Coordinates of C-alpha atoms in Angstrom, one line a residue:
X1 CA 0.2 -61.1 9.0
X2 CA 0.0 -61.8 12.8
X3 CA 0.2 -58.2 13.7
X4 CA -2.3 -57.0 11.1
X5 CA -4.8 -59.6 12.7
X6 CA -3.8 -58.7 16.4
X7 CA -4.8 -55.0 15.2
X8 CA -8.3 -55.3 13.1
X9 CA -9.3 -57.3 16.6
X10 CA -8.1 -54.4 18.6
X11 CA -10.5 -51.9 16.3
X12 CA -13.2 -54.3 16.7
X13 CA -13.0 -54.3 20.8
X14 CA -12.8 -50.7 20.7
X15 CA -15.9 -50.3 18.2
X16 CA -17.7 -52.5 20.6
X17 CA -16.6 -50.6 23.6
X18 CA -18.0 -47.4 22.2
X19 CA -21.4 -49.2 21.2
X20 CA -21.7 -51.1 24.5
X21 CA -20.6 -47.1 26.3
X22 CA -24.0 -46.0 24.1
X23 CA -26.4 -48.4 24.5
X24 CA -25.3 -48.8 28.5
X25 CA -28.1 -46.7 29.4
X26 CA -30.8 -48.4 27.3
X27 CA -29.9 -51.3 29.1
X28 CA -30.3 -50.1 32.5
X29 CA -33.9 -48.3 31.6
X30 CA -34.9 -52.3 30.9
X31 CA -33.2 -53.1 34.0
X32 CA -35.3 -50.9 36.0
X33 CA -38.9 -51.8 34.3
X34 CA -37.7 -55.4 35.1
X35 CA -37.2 -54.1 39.1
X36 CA -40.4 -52.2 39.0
X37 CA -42.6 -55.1 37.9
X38 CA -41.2 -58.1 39.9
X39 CA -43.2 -57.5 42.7
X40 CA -46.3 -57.6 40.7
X41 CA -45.0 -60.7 39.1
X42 CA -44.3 -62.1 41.9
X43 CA -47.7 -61.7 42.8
X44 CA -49.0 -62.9 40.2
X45 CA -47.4 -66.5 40.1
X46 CA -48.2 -66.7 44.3
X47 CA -52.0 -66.3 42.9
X48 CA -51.1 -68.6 40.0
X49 CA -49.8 -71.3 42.9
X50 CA -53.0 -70.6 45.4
X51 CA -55.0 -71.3 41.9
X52 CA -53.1 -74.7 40.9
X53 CA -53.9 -75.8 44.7
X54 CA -57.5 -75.2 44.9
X55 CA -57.4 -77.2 41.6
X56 CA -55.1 -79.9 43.1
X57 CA -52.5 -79.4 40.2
X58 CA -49.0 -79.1 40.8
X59 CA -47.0 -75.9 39.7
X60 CA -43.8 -77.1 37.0
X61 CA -41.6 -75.6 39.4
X62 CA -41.3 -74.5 42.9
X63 CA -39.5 -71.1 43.1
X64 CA -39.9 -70.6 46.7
X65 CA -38.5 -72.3 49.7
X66 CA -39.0 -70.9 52.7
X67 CA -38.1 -67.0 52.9
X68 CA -35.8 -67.9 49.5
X69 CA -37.2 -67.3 46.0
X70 CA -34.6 -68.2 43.5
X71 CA -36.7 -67.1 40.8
X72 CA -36.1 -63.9 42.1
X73 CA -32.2 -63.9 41.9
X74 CA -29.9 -62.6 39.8
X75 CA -29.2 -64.4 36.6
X76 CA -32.7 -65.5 36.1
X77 CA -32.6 -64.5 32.5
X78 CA -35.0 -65.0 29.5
X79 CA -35.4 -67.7 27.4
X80 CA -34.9 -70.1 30.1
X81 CA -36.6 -68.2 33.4
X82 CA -39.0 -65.4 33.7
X83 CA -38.0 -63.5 36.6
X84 CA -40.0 -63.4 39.7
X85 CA -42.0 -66.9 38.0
X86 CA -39.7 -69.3 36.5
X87 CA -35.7 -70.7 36.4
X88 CA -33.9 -73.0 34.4
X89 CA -33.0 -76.2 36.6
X90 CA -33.3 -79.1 34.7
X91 CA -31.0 -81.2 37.2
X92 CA -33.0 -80.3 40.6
X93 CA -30.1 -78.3 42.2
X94 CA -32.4 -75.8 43.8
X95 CA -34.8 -78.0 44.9
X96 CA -34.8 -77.2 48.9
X97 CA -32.5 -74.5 48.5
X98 CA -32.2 -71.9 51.4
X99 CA -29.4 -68.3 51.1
X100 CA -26.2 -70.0 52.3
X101 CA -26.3 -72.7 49.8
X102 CA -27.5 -70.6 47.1
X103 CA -24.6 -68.1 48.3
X104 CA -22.3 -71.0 48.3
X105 CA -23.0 -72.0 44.7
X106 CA -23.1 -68.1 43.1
X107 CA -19.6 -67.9 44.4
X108 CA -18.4 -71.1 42.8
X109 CA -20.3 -70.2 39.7
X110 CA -19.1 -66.8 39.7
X111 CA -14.7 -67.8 40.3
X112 CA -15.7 -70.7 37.4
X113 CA -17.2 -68.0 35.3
X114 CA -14.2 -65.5 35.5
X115 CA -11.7 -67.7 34.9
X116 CA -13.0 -69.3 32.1
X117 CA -13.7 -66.2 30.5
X118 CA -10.0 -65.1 30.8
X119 CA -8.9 -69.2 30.0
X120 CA -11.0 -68.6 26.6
X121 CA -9.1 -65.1 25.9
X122 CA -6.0 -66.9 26.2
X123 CA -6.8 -69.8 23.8
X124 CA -7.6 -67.0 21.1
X125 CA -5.0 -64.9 21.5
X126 CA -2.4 -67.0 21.9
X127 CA -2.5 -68.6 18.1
X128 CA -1.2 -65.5 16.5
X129 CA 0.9 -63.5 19.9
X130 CA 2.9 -64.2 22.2
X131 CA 5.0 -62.3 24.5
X132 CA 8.5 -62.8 26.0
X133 CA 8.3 -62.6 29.8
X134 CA 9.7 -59.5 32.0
X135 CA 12.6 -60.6 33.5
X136 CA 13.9 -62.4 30.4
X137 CA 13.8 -60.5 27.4
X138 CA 16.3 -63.0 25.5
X139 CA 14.2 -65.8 25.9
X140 CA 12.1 -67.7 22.9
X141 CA 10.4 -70.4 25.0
X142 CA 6.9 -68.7 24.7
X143 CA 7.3 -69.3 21.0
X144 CA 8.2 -72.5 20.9
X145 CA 5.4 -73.4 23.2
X146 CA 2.2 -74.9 21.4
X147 CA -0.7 -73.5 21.2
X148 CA -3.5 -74.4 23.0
X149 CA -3.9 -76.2 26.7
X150 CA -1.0 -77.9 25.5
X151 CA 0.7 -75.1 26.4
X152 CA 0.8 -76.4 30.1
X153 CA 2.0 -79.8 29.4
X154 CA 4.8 -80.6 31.5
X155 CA 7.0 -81.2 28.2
X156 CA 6.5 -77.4 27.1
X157 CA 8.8 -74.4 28.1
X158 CA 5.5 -72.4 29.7
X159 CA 4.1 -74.9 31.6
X160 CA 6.7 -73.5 34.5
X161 CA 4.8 -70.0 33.8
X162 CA 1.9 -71.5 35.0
X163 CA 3.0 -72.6 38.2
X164 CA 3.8 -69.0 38.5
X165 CA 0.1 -67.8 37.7
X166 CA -0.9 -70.5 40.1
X167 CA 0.7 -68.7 42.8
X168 CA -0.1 -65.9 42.0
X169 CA -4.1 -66.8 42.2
X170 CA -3.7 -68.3 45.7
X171 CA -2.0 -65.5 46.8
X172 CA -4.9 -63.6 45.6
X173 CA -7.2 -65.9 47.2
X174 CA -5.6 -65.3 51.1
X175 CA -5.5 -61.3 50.8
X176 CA -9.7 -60.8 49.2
X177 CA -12.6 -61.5 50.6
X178 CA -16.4 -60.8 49.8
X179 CA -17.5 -61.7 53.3
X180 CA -20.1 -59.4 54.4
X181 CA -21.0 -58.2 50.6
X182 CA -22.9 -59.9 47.5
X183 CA -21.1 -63.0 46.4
X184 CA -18.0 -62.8 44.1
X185 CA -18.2 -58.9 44.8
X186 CA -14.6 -57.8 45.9
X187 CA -15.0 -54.0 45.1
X188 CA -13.5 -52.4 42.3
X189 CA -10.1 -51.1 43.4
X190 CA -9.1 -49.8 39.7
X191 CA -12.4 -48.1 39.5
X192 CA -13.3 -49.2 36.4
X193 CA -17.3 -48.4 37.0
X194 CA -16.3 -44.9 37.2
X195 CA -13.6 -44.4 34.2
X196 CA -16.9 -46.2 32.2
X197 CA -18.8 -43.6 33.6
X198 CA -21.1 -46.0 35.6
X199 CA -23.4 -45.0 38.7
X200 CA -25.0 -47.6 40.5
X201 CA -25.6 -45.2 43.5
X202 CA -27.6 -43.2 40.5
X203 CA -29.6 -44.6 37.1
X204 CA -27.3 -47.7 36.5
X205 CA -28.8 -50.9 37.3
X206 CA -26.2 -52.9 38.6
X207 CA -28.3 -56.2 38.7
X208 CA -28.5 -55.5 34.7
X209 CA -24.5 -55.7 34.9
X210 CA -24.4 -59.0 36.6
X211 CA -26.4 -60.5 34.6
X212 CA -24.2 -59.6 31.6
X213 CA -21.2 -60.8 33.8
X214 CA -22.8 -64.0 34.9
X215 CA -24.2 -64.8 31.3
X216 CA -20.4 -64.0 29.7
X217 CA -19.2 -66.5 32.5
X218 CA -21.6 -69.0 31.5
X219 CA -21.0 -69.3 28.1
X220 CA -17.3 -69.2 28.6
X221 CA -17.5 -72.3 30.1
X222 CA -19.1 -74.2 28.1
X223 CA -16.9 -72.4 25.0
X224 CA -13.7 -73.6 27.4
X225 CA -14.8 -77.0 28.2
X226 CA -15.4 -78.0 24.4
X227 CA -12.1 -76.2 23.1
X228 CA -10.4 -78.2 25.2
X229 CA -12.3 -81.4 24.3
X230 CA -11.9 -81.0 20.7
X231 CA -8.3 -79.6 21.0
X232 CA -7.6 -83.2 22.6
X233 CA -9.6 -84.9 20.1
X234 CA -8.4 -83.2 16.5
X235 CA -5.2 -81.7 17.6
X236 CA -6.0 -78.3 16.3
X237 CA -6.2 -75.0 19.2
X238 CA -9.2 -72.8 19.9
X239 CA -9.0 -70.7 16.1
X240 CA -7.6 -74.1 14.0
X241 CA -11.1 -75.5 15.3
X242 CA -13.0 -73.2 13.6
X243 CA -10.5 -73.3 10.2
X244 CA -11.1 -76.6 10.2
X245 CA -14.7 -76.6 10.7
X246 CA -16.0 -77.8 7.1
X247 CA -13.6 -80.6 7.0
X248 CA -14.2 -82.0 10.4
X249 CA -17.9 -81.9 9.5
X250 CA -17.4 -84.1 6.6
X251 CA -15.1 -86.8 8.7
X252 CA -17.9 -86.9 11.7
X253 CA -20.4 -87.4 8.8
X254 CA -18.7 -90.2 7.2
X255 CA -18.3 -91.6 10.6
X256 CA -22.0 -91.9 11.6
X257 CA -22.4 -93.2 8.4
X258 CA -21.1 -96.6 9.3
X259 CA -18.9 -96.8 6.3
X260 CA -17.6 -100.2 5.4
X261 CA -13.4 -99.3 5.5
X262 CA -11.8 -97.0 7.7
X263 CA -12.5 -93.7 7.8
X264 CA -9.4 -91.3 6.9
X265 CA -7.5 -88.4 8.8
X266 CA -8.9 -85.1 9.0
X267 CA -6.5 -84.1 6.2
X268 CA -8.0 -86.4 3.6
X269 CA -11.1 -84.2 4.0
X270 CA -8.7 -80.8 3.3
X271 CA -9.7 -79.8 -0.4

């Protein structure tokens, strides 16, 4: 049963390979209009600004500071920011902000991003496959390791593993470096731009690309942080959650409800 799941979510990736491969180009056509009309948008909000001082109102947010407009930065994505007018910043982080900091932040946003998109694969895959390592074929510890981030509890036969993986990222960290290049751009050694058949010398827009990068990143870590909150709450990994979905509704209902007795497990809600 494991393997036939493991092998309808393969066809799935590969259909959405294909579609993403087809629509690639749509994409960076919108990327481009977006290019071509930030300057006049950009324009537009400076008048806007001149307008709100003359009329001694102050603009929602400042975009600018100094020679740095964040509103003009990758990642500055609809709903929340208009490019070239708007950004989302709801806790003030970019108040003041000049390029180093900004550069200093896109980097940490970017490593977060990346491994929490990989952290999320793992949590998903790992409820129905596992995999015995390389140099010990004979081994069973990966299966009797739980699912979950309880996997790297000290108490668990992969938690070693990830010392390992550990290693293997600070060794990554001494030998890369984007100094001198856009933050959290390392290259692409495996060329994987060309085997897709990109060309950001050409058509492709490659702001259009970080953006889907940076967005993916985003949501991974928020999708990490609370599969890991409610793993430690309920007990249940990254797919159980969302098994058990209709029952823990019921249990956090009956909770807010201030019932008069105690409020059973999640298994008294099971039907």
């Amino acid at each position: 049963m494991a393997a036939i799941k493991v092998a309808v979510a393969s066809c799935c990736i590969v259909r959405s390979s294909r579609a993403l491969h087809a629509s690639k180009h749509a994409f960076a056509q919108r990327g481009r209009r977006i290019r071509t009309c930030c300057a006049a948008t950009s324009s537009a909000a400076a008048l806007s600004n001149e307008a709100m001082e003359e009329d001694k109102v102050s603009p929602p947010t400042t975009a600018a500071t100094g020679n740095f407009d964040m509103s003009i930065q990758v990642g500055v994505c609809a709903p929340c920011g208009e490019l070239g007018v708007s950004y989302w910043d709801p806790a003030g982080l970019a108040n003041d902000m000049n390029a180093d900091t900004f550069t200093h932040y896109r980097r940490a946003e970017l490593k977060h991003g990346r491994i929490c998109m990989l952290g999320v694969v793992g949590l998903i895959t790992q409820h129905t496959w596992r995999f015995k390592p390389l140099f010990d074929q004979n081994t069973d510890n990966f299966q009797l390791s739980p699912s979950g981030i309880g996997a790297a509890s000290p108490e668990a036969p992969s938690a070693a593993y990830l010392g390992l993986i550990i290693l293997i990222a600070g060794l990554i960290e001494l030998n890369t470096s984007d100094d001198g290049r856009e933050p959290g751009d390392f290259g692409d050694p495996l060329r994987f731009a060309q085997a897709y058949g990109l060309d950001f010398d050409g058509g492709d827009d490659i702001a259009q690309w970080k953006n889907f990068e940076l967005n993916h990143g985003r949501l991974a870590m928020i999708g990490f942080l609370g599969a890991v909150m409610a793993e430690a709450a309920s007990g249940f990994d990254a797919v159980d959650q969302w098994r058990m979905l209709g029952p823990a509704w019921k249990r956090t209902t009956a909770i807010l409800f201030f019932p008069q007795e105690s409020v059973g497990t999640i298994s008294s809600f099971i039907q």
